[in-house]
CSV table of C-alpha atoms and ligand atoms in Angstrom, one decimal:
chain,number,residue,atom,x,y,z
A,1,UNK,CA,-91.5,27.6,206.2
A,2,UNK,CA,-92.2,29.6,203.1
A,3,UNK,CA,-89.9,32.4,202.0
A,4,UNK,CA,-91.7,33.1,198.7
A,5,UNK,CA,-90.7,36.6,197.5
A,6,UNK,CA,-88.4,37.3,200.5
A,7,UNK,CA,-85.4,39.3,199.2
A,8,UNK,CA,-82.2,38.6,201.1
A,9,UNK,CA,-78.7,40.1,201.0
A,10,UNK,CA,-76.5,37.2,202.2
A,11,UNK,CA,-73.0,38.3,203.2
A,12,UNK,CA,-70.3,35.6,203.5
A,13,UNK,CA,-72.3,33.5,201.0
A,14,UNK,CA,-69.1,31.8,199.7
A,15,UNK,CA,-68.2,30.2,203.1
A,16,UNK,CA,-69.0,26.9,204.8
A,17,UNK,CA,-72.2,28.1,206.4
A,18,UNK,CA,-73.0,30.8,203.7
A,19,UNK,CA,-73.2,28.3,200.8
A,20,UNK,CA,-75.7,26.1,202.7
A,21,UNK,CA,-77.7,29.2,203.8
A,22,UNK,CA,-77.9,30.2,200.1
A,23,UNK,CA,-79.2,26.8,199.1
A,24,UNK,CA,-81.8,26.6,201.9
A,25,UNK,CA,-83.1,30.2,201.3
A,26,UNK,CA,-83.5,29.6,197.6
A,27,UNK,CA,-85.2,26.2,198.3
A,28,UNK,CA,-87.7,28.0,200.6
A,29,UNK,CA,-88.5,30.5,197.8
A,30,UNK,CA,-86.3,33.5,198.6
A,31,UNK,CA,-84.4,35.7,196.1
A,32,UNK,CA,-80.8,35.9,197.3
A,33,UNK,CA,-77.9,38.4,196.6
A,34,UNK,CA,-74.8,36.3,197.2
A,35,UNK,CA,-72.2,38.6,198.6
A,36,UNK,CA,-68.6,37.8,199.7
A,37,UNK,CA,-65.1,39.3,199.8
A,38,UNK,CA,-64.1,36.4,197.5
A,39,UNK,CA,-66.2,37.2,194.4
A,40,UNK,CA,-65.1,34.0,192.7
A,41,UNK,CA,-66.6,31.9,195.5
A,42,UNK,CA,-70.1,33.5,195.2
A,43,UNK,CA,-69.9,33.4,191.4
A,44,UNK,CA,-69.7,29.6,191.7
A,45,UNK,CA,-72.6,29.4,194.1
A,46,UNK,CA,-74.6,31.6,191.7
A,47,UNK,CA,-73.9,29.3,188.8
A,48,UNK,CA,-75.1,26.4,190.9
A,49,UNK,CA,-78.3,28.0,192.2
A,50,UNK,CA,-79.4,29.9,189.1
A,51,UNK,CA,-82.1,32.5,188.5
A,52,UNK,CA,-83.2,33.3,192.0
A,53,UNK,CA,-79.7,34.5,192.8
A,54,UNK,CA,-77.3,37.2,191.9
A,55,UNK,CA,-73.6,37.6,193.0
A,56,UNK,CA,-71.5,40.5,194.1
A,57,UNK,CA,-68.3,41.3,195.9
A,58,UNK,CA,-68.5,43.0,199.3
A,59,UNK,CA,-66.2,44.0,202.1
A,60,UNK,CA,-68.0,44.4,205.4
A,61,UNK,CA,-65.2,46.8,206.6
A,62,UNK,CA,-66.1,49.3,203.9
A,63,UNK,CA,-69.4,51.3,204.1
A,64,UNK,CA,-69.5,52.2,200.4
A,65,UNK,CA,-69.2,48.5,199.5
A,66,UNK,CA,-72.0,47.6,201.9
A,67,UNK,CA,-74.3,50.3,200.4
A,68,UNK,CA,-73.5,49.2,196.8
A,69,UNK,CA,-74.6,45.6,197.7
A,70,UNK,CA,-77.8,46.9,199.3
A,71,UNK,CA,-78.5,49.0,196.2
A,72,UNK,CA,-77.8,46.1,193.9
A,73,UNK,CA,-80.2,43.8,195.8
A,74,UNK,CA,-82.9,46.5,195.7
A,75,UNK,CA,-82.3,47.0,192.0
A,76,UNK,CA,-82.6,43.3,191.3
A,77,UNK,CA,-85.9,42.7,193.2
A,78,UNK,CA,-87.4,46.0,194.1
A,79,UNK,CA,-86.5,46.1,197.9
A,80,UNK,CA,-84.4,44.3,200.5
A,81,UNK,CA,-86.3,42.4,203.2
A,82,UNK,CA,-83.3,41.0,205.1
A,83,UNK,CA,-79.6,41.2,205.5
A,84,UNK,CA,-77.9,38.1,206.8
A,85,UNK,CA,-74.3,38.5,207.9
A,86,UNK,CA,-72.2,35.3,208.1
A,87,UNK,CA,-68.8,36.8,207.1
A,88,UNK,CA,-65.7,35.6,209.0
A,89,UNK,CA,-63.0,38.1,208.6
A,90,UNK,CA,-59.6,37.4,210.3
A,91,UNK,CA,-56.0,38.3,209.8
A,92,UNK,CA,-53.2,35.8,208.9
A,93,UNK,CA,-52.1,35.5,212.6
A,94,UNK,CA,-55.6,34.7,214.0
A,95,UNK,CA,-56.0,31.6,216.1
A,96,UNK,CA,-53.0,31.7,218.5
A,97,UNK,CA,-53.2,30.7,222.1
A,98,UNK,CA,-53.9,33.4,224.6
A,99,UNK,CA,-50.3,34.2,225.7
A,100,UNK,CA,-49.1,34.5,222.1
A,101,UNK,CA,-51.7,37.0,220.8
A,102,UNK,CA,-50.1,40.3,220.0
A,103,UNK,CA,-52.0,43.4,221.0
A,104,UNK,CA,-52.0,44.7,217.4
A,105,UNK,CA,-53.5,41.4,216.2
A,106,UNK,CA,-56.2,41.4,218.9
A,107,UNK,CA,-57.2,44.9,217.9
A,108,UNK,CA,-57.1,44.2,214.1
A,109,UNK,CA,-59.2,41.1,214.4
A,110,UNK,CA,-61.8,42.9,216.5
A,111,UNK,CA,-61.8,45.8,214.0
A,112,UNK,CA,-62.3,43.4,211.1
A,113,UNK,CA,-65.0,41.1,212.6
A,114,UNK,CA,-66.9,43.0,215.3
A,115,UNK,CA,-66.2,46.3,213.6
A,116,UNK,CA,-67.4,44.9,210.2
A,117,UNK,CA,-70.6,43.6,211.8
A,118,UNK,CA,-71.2,47.0,213.4
A,119,UNK,CA,-70.8,48.7,210.1
A,120,UNK,CA,-73.2,46.3,208.3
A,121,UNK,CA,-75.8,47.0,211.1
A,122,UNK,CA,-75.3,50.7,210.9
A,123,UNK,CA,-75.5,50.9,207.1
A,124,UNK,CA,-78.4,48.3,206.7
A,125,UNK,CA,-80.2,50.0,209.6
A,126,UNK,CA,-80.2,53.3,207.8
A,127,UNK,CA,-81.2,51.7,204.6
A,128,UNK,CA,-84.1,49.8,206.3
A,129,UNK,CA,-85.2,52.9,208.2
A,130,UNK,CA,-85.6,54.8,204.9
A,131,UNK,CA,-87.3,51.8,203.3
A,132,UNK,CA,-89.8,51.5,206.2
A,133,UNK,CA,-88.6,48.2,207.6
A,134,UNK,CA,-86.3,45.2,207.4
A,135,UNK,CA,-84.5,42.4,209.3
A,136,UNK,CA,-80.8,42.0,210.1
A,137,UNK,CA,-79.6,38.5,211.2
A,138,UNK,CA,-76.1,38.2,212.6
A,139,UNK,CA,-74.3,34.9,212.9
A,140,UNK,CA,-72.8,34.8,216.4
A,141,UNK,CA,-71.6,31.7,218.2
A,142,UNK,CA,-72.0,29.6,221.4
A,143,UNK,CA,-68.7,31.1,222.4
A,144,UNK,CA,-70.5,34.5,222.7
A,145,UNK,CA,-72.5,33.1,225.5
A,146,UNK,CA,-70.3,30.6,227.4
A,147,UNK,CA,-66.7,30.3,228.5
A,148,UNK,CA,-64.6,28.1,226.3
A,149,UNK,CA,-64.1,24.4,227.1
A,150,UNK,CA,-60.3,24.5,226.5
A,151,UNK,CA,-59.9,20.8,227.3
A,152,UNK,CA,-61.7,19.7,224.1
A,153,UNK,CA,-58.8,21.2,222.1
A,154,UNK,CA,-56.2,19.0,223.9
A,155,UNK,CA,-54.0,17.0,221.5
A,156,UNK,CA,-55.0,19.1,218.5
A,157,UNK,CA,-53.4,22.2,216.9
A,158,UNK,CA,-56.7,24.1,217.6
A,159,UNK,CA,-57.7,26.6,220.3
A,160,UNK,CA,-60.6,28.9,221.0
A,161,UNK,CA,-59.2,32.3,220.2
A,162,UNK,CA,-59.5,35.1,222.7
A,163,UNK,CA,-60.5,37.5,220.0
A,164,UNK,CA,-63.5,35.2,219.2
A,165,UNK,CA,-64.8,35.4,222.7
A,166,UNK,CA,-64.7,39.2,222.6
A,167,UNK,CA,-66.1,39.5,219.1
A,168,UNK,CA,-69.1,37.1,219.5
A,169,UNK,CA,-70.1,38.2,223.0
A,170,UNK,CA,-69.8,41.8,221.8
A,171,UNK,CA,-71.9,41.0,218.7
A,172,UNK,CA,-74.7,39.5,220.6
A,173,UNK,CA,-75.0,42.5,222.9
A,174,UNK,CA,-74.5,45.0,220.1
A,175,UNK,CA,-77.3,43.3,218.2
A,176,UNK,CA,-79.6,44.0,221.2
A,177,UNK,CA,-78.4,47.6,221.2
A,178,UNK,CA,-79.3,48.1,217.5
A,179,UNK,CA,-82.6,46.2,217.9
A,180,UNK,CA,-83.6,48.5,220.6
A,181,UNK,CA,-82.3,51.6,218.8
A,182,UNK,CA,-84.3,50.8,215.7
A,183,UNK,CA,-87.3,49.2,217.4
A,184,UNK,CA,-89.8,51.9,216.3
A,185,UNK,CA,-88.7,51.9,212.7
A,186,UNK,CA,-89.9,48.5,211.7
A,187,UNK,CA,-86.3,47.2,211.8
A,188,UNK,CA,-85.6,44.0,213.6
A,189,UNK,CA,-82.1,42.6,214.6
A,190,UNK,CA,-81.5,39.0,215.7
A,191,UNK,CA,-78.6,36.6,216.2
A,192,UNK,CA,-78.2,33.0,215.4
A,193,UNK,CA,-75.6,31.2,217.4
A,194,UNK,CA,-74.4,27.9,216.0
A,195,UNK,CA,-72.4,25.3,217.9
A,196,UNK,CA,-69.5,23.6,216.3
A,197,UNK,CA,-70.0,22.7,212.6
A,198,UNK,CA,-68.3,19.5,211.4
A,199,UNK,CA,-65.6,20.4,208.9
A,200,UNK,CA,-63.2,17.5,209.1
A,201,UNK,CA,-61.7,18.6,212.4
A,202,UNK,CA,-59.2,16.2,214.1
A,203,UNK,CA,-61.0,13.1,215.5
A,204,UNK,CA,-59.8,13.8,219.0
A,205,UNK,CA,-61.6,17.1,218.9
A,206,UNK,CA,-64.8,15.7,217.4
A,207,UNK,CA,-65.0,13.0,220.0
A,208,UNK,CA,-64.2,15.4,222.9
A,209,UNK,CA,-66.8,17.9,221.6
A,210,UNK,CA,-69.5,15.2,221.4
A,211,UNK,CA,-69.1,14.3,225.1
A,212,UNK,CA,-70.8,17.7,225.9
A,213,UNK,CA,-73.8,17.4,223.5
A,214,UNK,CA,-76.9,15.3,223.1
A,215,UNK,CA,-77.0,12.5,220.5
A,216,UNK,CA,-75.9,14.6,217.5
A,217,UNK,CA,-72.4,15.9,218.4
A,218,UNK,CA,-71.0,18.4,216.0
A,219,UNK,CA,-73.7,19.9,213.7
A,220,UNK,CA,-74.1,20.1,209.9
A,221,UNK,CA,-74.6,23.4,208.2
A,222,UNK,CA,-78.2,22.2,207.4
A,223,UNK,CA,-79.0,22.3,211.1
A,224,UNK,CA,-78.3,26.0,211.2
A,225,UNK,CA,-79.9,26.8,207.8
A,226,UNK,CA,-83.2,25.4,209.0
A,227,UNK,CA,-83.2,27.8,211.9
A,228,UNK,CA,-82.3,30.7,209.6
A,229,UNK,CA,-85.2,29.9,207.3
A,230,UNK,CA,-87.5,30.0,210.3
A,231,UNK,CA,-86.0,33.4,211.5
A,232,UNK,CA,-86.6,34.9,208.0
A,233,UNK,CA,-90.1,33.5,207.7
A,234,UNK,CA,-93.4,35.2,208.7
A,235,UNK,CA,-93.6,32.7,211.6
A,236,UNK,CA,-90.8,34.6,213.3
A,237,UNK,CA,-92.2,38.1,212.7
A,238,UNK,CA,-92.4,38.8,216.5
A,239,UNK,CA,-88.8,37.8,217.2
A,240,UNK,CA,-86.6,40.8,217.9
A,241,UNK,CA,-83.4,41.4,219.8
A,242,UNK,CA,-82.9,37.7,220.4
A,243,UNK,CA,-80.1,35.1,220.1
A,244,UNK,CA,-81.2,31.7,218.9
A,245,UNK,CA,-78.7,29.1,220.0
A,246,UNK,CA,-78.5,25.9,217.9
A,247,UNK,CA,-76.0,23.5,219.5
A,248,UNK,CA,-77.5,20.1,220.5
A,249,UNK,CA,-77.2,21.2,224.1
A,250,UNK,CA,-73.4,22.0,224.1
A,251,UNK,CA,-73.9,25.1,226.2
A,252,UNK,CA,-76.0,23.2,228.9
B,301,LIG,N1,-68.0,27.0,211.3
B,301,LIG,C1,-68.4,26.9,212.6
B,301,LIG,O1,-68.2,25.9,213.3
B,301,LIG,C2,-69.1,28.1,213.2
B,301,LIG,C3,-69.6,27.9,214.5
B,301,LIG,C4,-70.2,29.0,215.1
B,301,LIG,C5,-70.3,30.2,214.5
B,301,LIG,N2,-69.7,30.4,213.2
B,301,LIG,C6,-69.8,31.7,212.6
B,301,LIG,O2,-70.4,31.6,211.4
B,301,LIG,C7,-69.9,32.5,210.4
B,301,LIG,C8,-69.5,31.8,209.2
B,301,LIG,O3,-68.5,30.8,209.5
B,301,LIG,P1,-67.9,29.8,208.4
B,301,LIG,O4,-67.4,28.7,209.1
B,301,LIG,O5,-68.9,29.6,207.3
B,301,LIG,O6,-66.7,30.7,207.9
B,301,LIG,P2,-65.9,30.6,206.5
B,301,LIG,O7,-64.5,31.1,206.7
B,301,LIG,O8,-66.1,29.3,205.8
B,301,LIG,O9,-66.7,31.7,205.6
B,301,LIG,C9,-66.7,33.0,205.8
B,301,LIG,C10,-66.8,33.8,204.6
B,301,LIG,O10,-66.7,35.2,204.9
B,301,LIG,C11,-66.0,35.9,203.9
B,301,LIG,N3,-65.4,37.1,204.4
B,301,LIG,C12,-64.2,37.2,205.1
B,301,LIG,N4,-64.0,38.5,205.3
B,301,LIG,C13,-64.9,39.2,204.7
B,301,LIG,C14,-65.2,40.6,204.6
B,301,LIG,N5,-64.4,41.6,205.1
B,301,LIG,N6,-66.3,41.0,203.9
B,301,LIG,C15,-67.1,40.1,203.4
B,301,LIG,N7,-66.9,38.8,203.4
B,301,LIG,C16,-65.8,38.3,204.1
B,301,LIG,C17,-65.0,34.8,203.4
B,301,LIG,O11,-64.5,35.1,202.1
B,301,LIG,C18,-65.7,33.5,203.5
B,301,LIG,O12,-66.3,33.1,202.3
B,301,LIG,C19,-68.8,33.3,211.2
B,301,LIG,O13,-69.3,34.5,211.7
B,301,LIG,C20,-68.4,32.3,212.3
B,301,LIG,O14,-67.9,33.0,213.3
B,301,LIG,C21,-69.1,29.3,212.6
């Protein structure tokens, strides 16, 4: 898959998936604006990846900040071909079990995450419409398409937050809404839905998770990056309004 000359604004580029996305996109030939709320994190990725990248701060809950990042990307390479959003905003109380989630926290986490992804689609959509085309890829999740398997969290401090179910299912449907809304403007919107990514989770969880997959179990960031490279390549030019699930069969 060749991404020579493809100009990408990658939001959340300092995170677990974002760092690997950046590497894979550059290796495939793309120019990448590395954007994250934590500017230091993307500065470090930029130093590692070099000339084909630039770095900037961004906050997906602020329209001006999104537009500044779009303008910086266009200034660096002449235009923006794709915006990839892999940000993961959440407040300090995120991740509690269902009964313990305060109404205010539920609303705040939806505002930050689903609201932020909405704002990126709205602002990038307007930018792309004016430019004459572009592609938005949102990172959703298997938990946007299936009910949680709560039992795999037994004997761990982890759970599958109720906000996450609302956010990611909402994001997948909202992406279809925007894809349809912008269909005649040369603007495409797609989702990529990863399964669980191995990040040193408790062994009990990793083992319980793997009972529901094929032979791989939890995935590596590289498994998702490869799918992203495909989605941004000319080979996927006909893909619009879709949700590509990469999960070694966990949702089956
Ligand atoms: N890790 C997984 O197992 C997994 C599985 C399925 C889906 N996902 C999804 O993939 C995406 C990335 O996950 P991750 O594990 O890499 O998360 P992460 O927490 O490692 O990285 C997320 C990045 O987003 C940045 N961020 C937070 N708030 C922001 C804001 N307001 N504006 C801009 N940037 C902001 C953070 O600074 C961080 O660098 C998320 O949307 C997550 O829901 C992750």
